[in-house]
């Protein structure tokens, strides 16, 4: 074959020797030459596959013999030959400008990654993109509008209709009144979660397609090193602001097991998902001090836990290497499609769950089981300085994070949760156990033992911190 | 090799949709992913962030998340398109740098091309960094896999003053080469025509 790449002769000899050792016919879909090269590069998967073979020791000897010829590792010698060839081909078939190749918007790239300018840019993105757009506009304006419409028009209407059709209180409660499928389940989904998630996904798609996220990784890498993570892990963590479940799956892109564990823990503990974030921003933005306390506590915990985890979880910090794609002007159509598809999925996912939750609450109330659980949580609420009416919210919160957040919104608008209690509830709910779906993915990705350990830690930590925060705020006499 | 009749529809619809989001495209393990009914299986491979998912969307008409950052796809997604009268199954794969995987999601791709019946491997590269990307092409050729090279983002390369002679590249590597600009659907027809060559020349390996 004319396109065959030839390596240094000791390597070619070794390839030939290994090829002749491999049995006939070959099980693999790839060539013997390729297998020989993989073995020379000490490919772990192939080695473990061939471990049992009688000729494995012979291969080991050939590899060792060949290694003796070079001062560098065989992997780098082989990689170098390929690289040279690849570069030679590129040289031959491309016409390139003589001057330094520079991205057209190099200056913009530099602005986003240089700490002096990058941090203010990040602050701007967070302030306008997340706080103003998702929190104030999505979680405030839109939620208030749709929610108000539900409260003033749809709910009374549904209550009357249902009361007219079903004479029995039990059935009425299933569809309407305080915990009905329509008045609670659908209202939560449409009025509270939908506007928040829609604005978040829109903003997120915009950031994704512009190429800003990898630059954020670069900017934050140094800073993340101290907590045992590489800049690469910013992507799953930011994805976690969209949906913790997805983010847990994306931790796969991290190089070391250690990084994956730390990222999973941080996702489960400190990163609020989009619905939670939006509702919390919407609620707390009326009280800037409250928002500041919440944000400070979350950042402090993120750093503190990250730092401790970085010390405790065994392994070495991996070095950071990532493709930096060019900054691109996002295409509106691509953004809208992406937002629409995500939203459709999200909504399709949560609507049945919210309806199911309403039914569950209804059934729980009917059988008294719900009351038992709520009563069990009530002392915990009082311990946190929260009204006992907050107990159901925590119960929902486990079922779906967004459901719990929506419940908190409800408590606040009915005047039950205010000031200090709101901050404590927001912090505790953010830290509290991830939703069932995220937990399921943690099991899948991290295994049973690690997941249970993380879950127990998270529950314990959330309530303890809530307690401490409540005490601290009382002592400091901060008023909101 | 028995046919377990696994069409796409046999996966729970609801669940499947979710993982398309944030680039999470399918929960099924790669092992069961190969479509036994389809005569031609085509894997789209390449370094992260070269446009595999976008091309996949264009080729199959299904939607998987596309983003401008590496690592959007972490699992294999599949979709079909009728080419030259035959159903061709395309696989969108997580990005990989070389045949020796570093991270978990890279090994997913390697498993697919090394252990499954893939009739064509489409290696997608970024025209702006051709030299750095051909490394993997060389490895795929070395493995004697049927490779087709797609040089994507020629528009961005042209803006930087880089011009690529695709015929000469094809000649050097002894494999078919297509240049594309996936965001504008430029080169897509050419690519499909090239894949069609493969469909027709695919020997019927498994008649039952």
PDB file of N, CA and C in Angstrom, chain B residues 37-44 55-61 79-91 119-120 122 148 150 178 187-202:
ATOM      1  N   UNK B  37     -30.227  -5.014  10.601  1.00  0.00           N
ATOM      2  CA  UNK B  37     -31.064  -4.973   9.411  1.00  0.00           C
ATOM      3  C   UNK B  37     -30.425  -4.147   8.316  1.00  0.00           C
ATOM      4  N   UNK B  38     -29.658  -3.159   8.744  1.00  0.00           N
ATOM      5  CA  UNK B  38     -29.080  -2.253   7.782  1.00  0.00           C
ATOM      6  C   UNK B  38     -27.863  -2.909   7.155  1.00  0.00           C
ATOM      7  N   UNK B  39     -27.725  -2.742   5.826  1.00  0.00           N
ATOM      8  CA  UNK B  39     -26.579  -3.346   5.161  1.00  0.00           C
ATOM      9  C   UNK B  39     -25.322  -2.560   5.450  1.00  0.00           C
ATOM     10  N   UNK B  40     -25.482  -1.255   5.574  1.00  0.00           N
ATOM     11  CA  UNK B  40     -24.307  -0.411   5.687  1.00  0.00           C
ATOM     12  C   UNK B  40     -24.313   0.364   6.998  1.00  0.00           C
ATOM     13  N   UNK B  41     -23.267   0.213   7.754  1.00  0.00           N
ATOM     14  CA  UNK B  41     -23.106   0.983   8.977  1.00  0.00           C
ATOM     15  C   UNK B  41     -21.958   1.956   8.814  1.00  0.00           C
ATOM     16  N   UNK B  42     -22.228   3.215   9.081  1.00  0.00           N
ATOM     17  CA  UNK B  42     -21.214   4.245   8.887  1.00  0.00           C
ATOM     18  C   UNK B  42     -20.961   4.968  10.208  1.00  0.00           C
ATOM     19  N   UNK B  43     -19.717   5.016  10.648  1.00  0.00           N
ATOM     20  CA  UNK B  43     -19.397   5.714  11.891  1.00  0.00           C
ATOM     21  C   UNK B  43     -18.762   7.061  11.573  1.00  0.00           C
ATOM     22  N   UNK B  44     -19.251   8.105  12.225  1.00  0.00           N
ATOM     23  CA  UNK B  44     -18.628   9.419  12.091  1.00  0.00           C
ATOM     24  C   UNK B  44     -17.668   9.599  13.253  1.00  0.00           C
ATOM     25  N   UNK B  55     -22.974  17.277  11.196  1.00  0.00           N
ATOM     26  CA  UNK B  55     -23.044  16.459   9.988  1.00  0.00           C
ATOM     27  C   UNK B  55     -24.017  15.309  10.163  1.00  0.00           C
ATOM     28  N   UNK B  56     -23.990  14.731  11.347  1.00  0.00           N
ATOM     29  CA  UNK B  56     -24.918  13.637  11.646  1.00  0.00           C
ATOM     30  C   UNK B  56     -26.358  14.118  11.491  1.00  0.00           C
ATOM     31  N   UNK B  57     -26.653  15.279  12.048  1.00  0.00           N
ATOM     32  CA  UNK B  57     -28.002  15.842  11.926  1.00  0.00           C
ATOM     33  C   UNK B  57     -28.377  16.051  10.469  1.00  0.00           C
ATOM     34  N   UNK B  58     -27.441  16.573   9.699  1.00  0.00           N
ATOM     35  CA  UNK B  58     -27.723  16.831   8.288  1.00  0.00           C
ATOM     36  C   UNK B  58     -27.915  15.524   7.522  1.00  0.00           C
ATOM     37  N   UNK B  59     -27.116  14.534   7.849  1.00  0.00           N
ATOM     38  CA  UNK B  59     -27.172  13.267   7.118  1.00  0.00           C
ATOM     39  C   UNK B  59     -28.429  12.470   7.440  1.00  0.00           C
ATOM     40  N   UNK B  60     -28.857  12.527   8.707  1.00  0.00           N
ATOM     41  CA  UNK B  60     -29.941  11.632   9.103  1.00  0.00           C
ATOM     42  C   UNK B  60     -31.258  12.349   9.329  1.00  0.00           C
ATOM     43  N   UNK B  61     -31.220  13.673   9.400  1.00  0.00           N
ATOM     44  CA  UNK B  61     -32.459  14.402   9.643  1.00  0.00           C
ATOM     45  C   UNK B  61     -32.951  14.289  11.072  1.00  0.00           C
ATOM     46  N   UNK B  79     -28.731   7.104  13.509  1.00  0.00           N
ATOM     47  CA  UNK B  79     -29.844   7.547  12.689  1.00  0.00           C
ATOM     48  C   UNK B  79     -29.700   6.955  11.298  1.00  0.00           C
ATOM     49  N   UNK B  80     -30.790   6.953  10.545  1.00  0.00           N
ATOM     50  CA  UNK B  80     -30.754   6.322   9.225  1.00  0.00           C
ATOM     51  C   UNK B  80     -30.980   7.317   8.109  1.00  0.00           C
ATOM     52  N   UNK B  81     -30.522   6.941   6.937  1.00  0.00           N
ATOM     53  CA  UNK B  81     -30.848   7.666   5.732  1.00  0.00           C
ATOM     54  C   UNK B  81     -30.824   6.661   4.590  1.00  0.00           C
ATOM     55  N   UNK B  82     -31.776   6.813   3.691  1.00  0.00           N
ATOM     56  CA  UNK B  82     -31.784   5.936   2.521  1.00  0.00           C
ATOM     57  C   UNK B  82     -30.808   6.523   1.515  1.00  0.00           C
ATOM     58  N   UNK B  83     -29.779   5.764   1.211  1.00  0.00           N
ATOM     59  CA  UNK B  83     -28.817   6.202   0.197  1.00  0.00           C
ATOM     60  C   UNK B  83     -28.714   5.092  -0.838  1.00  0.00           C
ATOM     61  N   UNK B  84     -28.857   5.451  -2.105  1.00  0.00           N
ATOM     62  CA  UNK B  84     -28.801   4.496  -3.202  1.00  0.00           C
ATOM     63  C   UNK B  84     -29.751   3.319  -2.955  1.00  0.00           C
ATOM     64  N   UNK B  85     -30.914   3.640  -2.438  1.00  0.00           N
ATOM     65  CA  UNK B  85     -31.937   2.615  -2.271  1.00  0.00           C
ATOM     66  C   UNK B  85     -31.732   1.699  -1.085  1.00  0.00           C
ATOM     67  N   UNK B  86     -30.686   1.962  -0.323  1.00  0.00           N
ATOM     68  CA  UNK B  86     -30.459   1.120   0.841  1.00  0.00           C
ATOM     69  C   UNK B  86     -30.497   1.949   2.107  1.00  0.00           C
ATOM     70  N   UNK B  87     -30.920   1.334   3.203  1.00  0.00           N
ATOM     71  CA  UNK B  87     -30.918   2.050   4.473  1.00  0.00           C
ATOM     72  C   UNK B  87     -29.512   2.041   5.046  1.00  0.00           C
ATOM     73  N   UNK B  88     -28.979   3.220   5.230  1.00  0.00           N
ATOM     74  CA  UNK B  88     -27.634   3.335   5.784  1.00  0.00           C
ATOM     75  C   UNK B  88     -27.757   3.876   7.204  1.00  0.00           C
ATOM     76  N   UNK B  89     -27.092   3.207   8.152  1.00  0.00           N
ATOM     77  CA  UNK B  89     -27.155   3.673   9.528  1.00  0.00           C
ATOM     78  C   UNK B  89     -25.901   4.480   9.864  1.00  0.00           C
ATOM     79  N   UNK B  90     -26.112   5.688  10.340  1.00  0.00           N
ATOM     80  CA  UNK B  90     -24.982   6.530  10.725  1.00  0.00           C
ATOM     81  C   UNK B  90     -24.845   6.556  12.247  1.00  0.00           C
ATOM     82  N   UNK B  91     -23.628   6.577  12.716  1.00  0.00           N
ATOM     83  CA  UNK B  91     -23.374   6.667  14.146  1.00  0.00           C
ATOM     84  C   UNK B  91     -22.603   7.938  14.473  1.00  0.00           C
ATOM     85  N   UNK B 119     -18.987  -0.531   8.176  1.00  0.00           N
ATOM     86  CA  UNK B 119     -18.592  -0.658   6.782  1.00  0.00           C
ATOM     87  C   UNK B 119     -17.810   0.540   6.278  1.00  0.00           C
ATOM     88  N   UNK B 120     -18.026   1.672   6.943  1.00  0.00           N
ATOM     89  CA  UNK B 120     -17.308   2.860   6.523  1.00  0.00           C
ATOM     90  C   UNK B 120     -17.076   3.750   7.735  1.00  0.00           C
ATOM     91  N   UNK B 122     -16.217   7.506   8.580  1.00  0.00           N
ATOM     92  CA  UNK B 122     -16.030   8.851   8.050  1.00  0.00           C
ATOM     93  C   UNK B 122     -15.244   9.650   9.083  1.00  0.00           C
ATOM     94  N   UNK B 148     -13.197   7.372   4.924  1.00  0.00           N
ATOM     95  CA  UNK B 148     -13.506   8.507   4.038  1.00  0.00           C
ATOM     96  C   UNK B 148     -13.187   9.748   4.848  1.00  0.00           C
ATOM     97  N   UNK B 150     -13.508  13.662   5.630  1.00  0.00           N
ATOM     98  CA  UNK B 150     -14.283  14.876   5.399  1.00  0.00           C
ATOM     99  C   UNK B 150     -13.513  16.055   5.973  1.00  0.00           C
ATOM    100  N   UNK B 178     -13.653  14.552   0.907  1.00  0.00           N
ATOM    101  CA  UNK B 178     -14.689  15.524   0.564  1.00  0.00           C
ATOM    102  C   UNK B 178     -14.482  16.756   1.429  1.00  0.00           C
ATOM    103  N   UNK B 187     -21.266  20.886   0.323  1.00  0.00           N
ATOM    104  CA  UNK B 187     -20.510  19.639   0.224  1.00  0.00           C
ATOM    105  C   UNK B 187     -21.277  18.415   0.671  1.00  0.00           C
ATOM    106  N   UNK B 188     -22.471  18.643   1.171  1.00  0.00           N
ATOM    107  CA  UNK B 188     -23.261  17.530   1.702  1.00  0.00           C
ATOM    108  C   UNK B 188     -23.634  16.540   0.603  1.00  0.00           C
ATOM    109  N   UNK B 189     -24.048  17.077  -0.544  1.00  0.00           N
ATOM    110  CA  UNK B 189     -24.464  16.202  -1.658  1.00  0.00           C
ATOM    111  C   UNK B 189     -23.295  15.349  -2.146  1.00  0.00           C
ATOM    112  N   UNK B 190     -22.144  16.023  -2.228  1.00  0.00           N
ATOM    113  CA  UNK B 190     -20.941  15.306  -2.647  1.00  0.00           C
ATOM    114  C   UNK B 190     -20.647  14.164  -1.683  1.00  0.00           C
ATOM    115  N   UNK B 191     -20.787  14.475  -0.393  1.00  0.00           N
ATOM    116  CA  UNK B 191     -20.505  13.471   0.627  1.00  0.00           C
ATOM    117  C   UNK B 191     -21.458  12.285   0.479  1.00  0.00           C
ATOM    118  N   UNK B 192     -22.747  12.599   0.306  1.00  0.00           N
ATOM    119  CA  UNK B 192     -23.726  11.524   0.184  1.00  0.00           C
ATOM    120  C   UNK B 192     -23.429  10.667  -1.046  1.00  0.00           C
ATOM    121  N   UNK B 193     -23.017  11.338  -2.124  1.00  0.00           N
ATOM    122  CA  UNK B 193     -22.670  10.589  -3.329  1.00  0.00           C
ATOM    123  C   UNK B 193     -21.499   9.640  -3.069  1.00  0.00           C
ATOM    124  N   UNK B 194     -20.532  10.119  -2.307  1.00  0.00           N
ATOM    125  CA  UNK B 194     -19.374   9.270  -1.983  1.00  0.00           C
ATOM    126  C   UNK B 194     -19.799   8.086  -1.118  1.00  0.00           C
ATOM    127  N   UNK B 195     -20.699   8.365  -0.147  1.00  0.00           N
ATOM    128  CA  UNK B 195     -21.176   7.273   0.707  1.00  0.00           C
ATOM    129  C   UNK B 195     -21.936   6.267  -0.157  1.00  0.00           C
ATOM    130  N   UNK B 196     -22.661   6.783  -1.161  1.00  0.00           N
ATOM    131  CA  UNK B 196     -23.417   5.908  -2.058  1.00  0.00           C
ATOM    132  C   UNK B 196     -22.499   4.919  -2.758  1.00  0.00           C
ATOM    133  N   UNK B 197     -21.311   5.385  -3.163  1.00  0.00           N
ATOM    134  CA  UNK B 197     -20.334   4.468  -3.764  1.00  0.00           C
ATOM    135  C   UNK B 197     -20.106   3.284  -2.852  1.00  0.00           C
ATOM    136  N   UNK B 198     -20.037   3.591  -1.577  1.00  0.00           N
ATOM    137  CA  UNK B 198     -19.773   2.537  -0.605  1.00  0.00           C
ATOM    138  C   UNK B 198     -20.929   1.581  -0.489  1.00  0.00           C
ATOM    139  N   UNK B 199     -22.143   2.145  -0.499  1.00  0.00           N
ATOM    140  CA  UNK B 199     -23.323   1.305  -0.373  1.00  0.00           C
ATOM    141  C   UNK B 199     -23.353   0.296  -1.493  1.00  0.00           C
ATOM    142  N   UNK B 200     -23.086   0.794  -2.716  1.00  0.00           N
ATOM    143  CA  UNK B 200     -23.160  -0.116  -3.858  1.00  0.00           C
ATOM    144  C   UNK B 200     -22.036  -1.129  -3.868  1.00  0.00           C
ATOM    145  N   UNK B 201     -20.890  -0.664  -3.434  1.00  0.00           N
ATOM    146  CA  UNK B 201     -19.755  -1.585  -3.505  1.00  0.00           C
ATOM    147  C   UNK B 201     -19.669  -2.483  -2.290  1.00  0.00           C
ATOM    148  N   UNK B 202     -20.602  -2.287  -1.333  1.00  0.00           N
ATOM    149  CA  UNK B 202     -20.576  -3.144  -0.161  1.00  0.00           C
ATOM    150  C   UNK B 202     -20.972  -4.557  -0.541  1.00  0.00           C
TER     151      UNK B 202
END
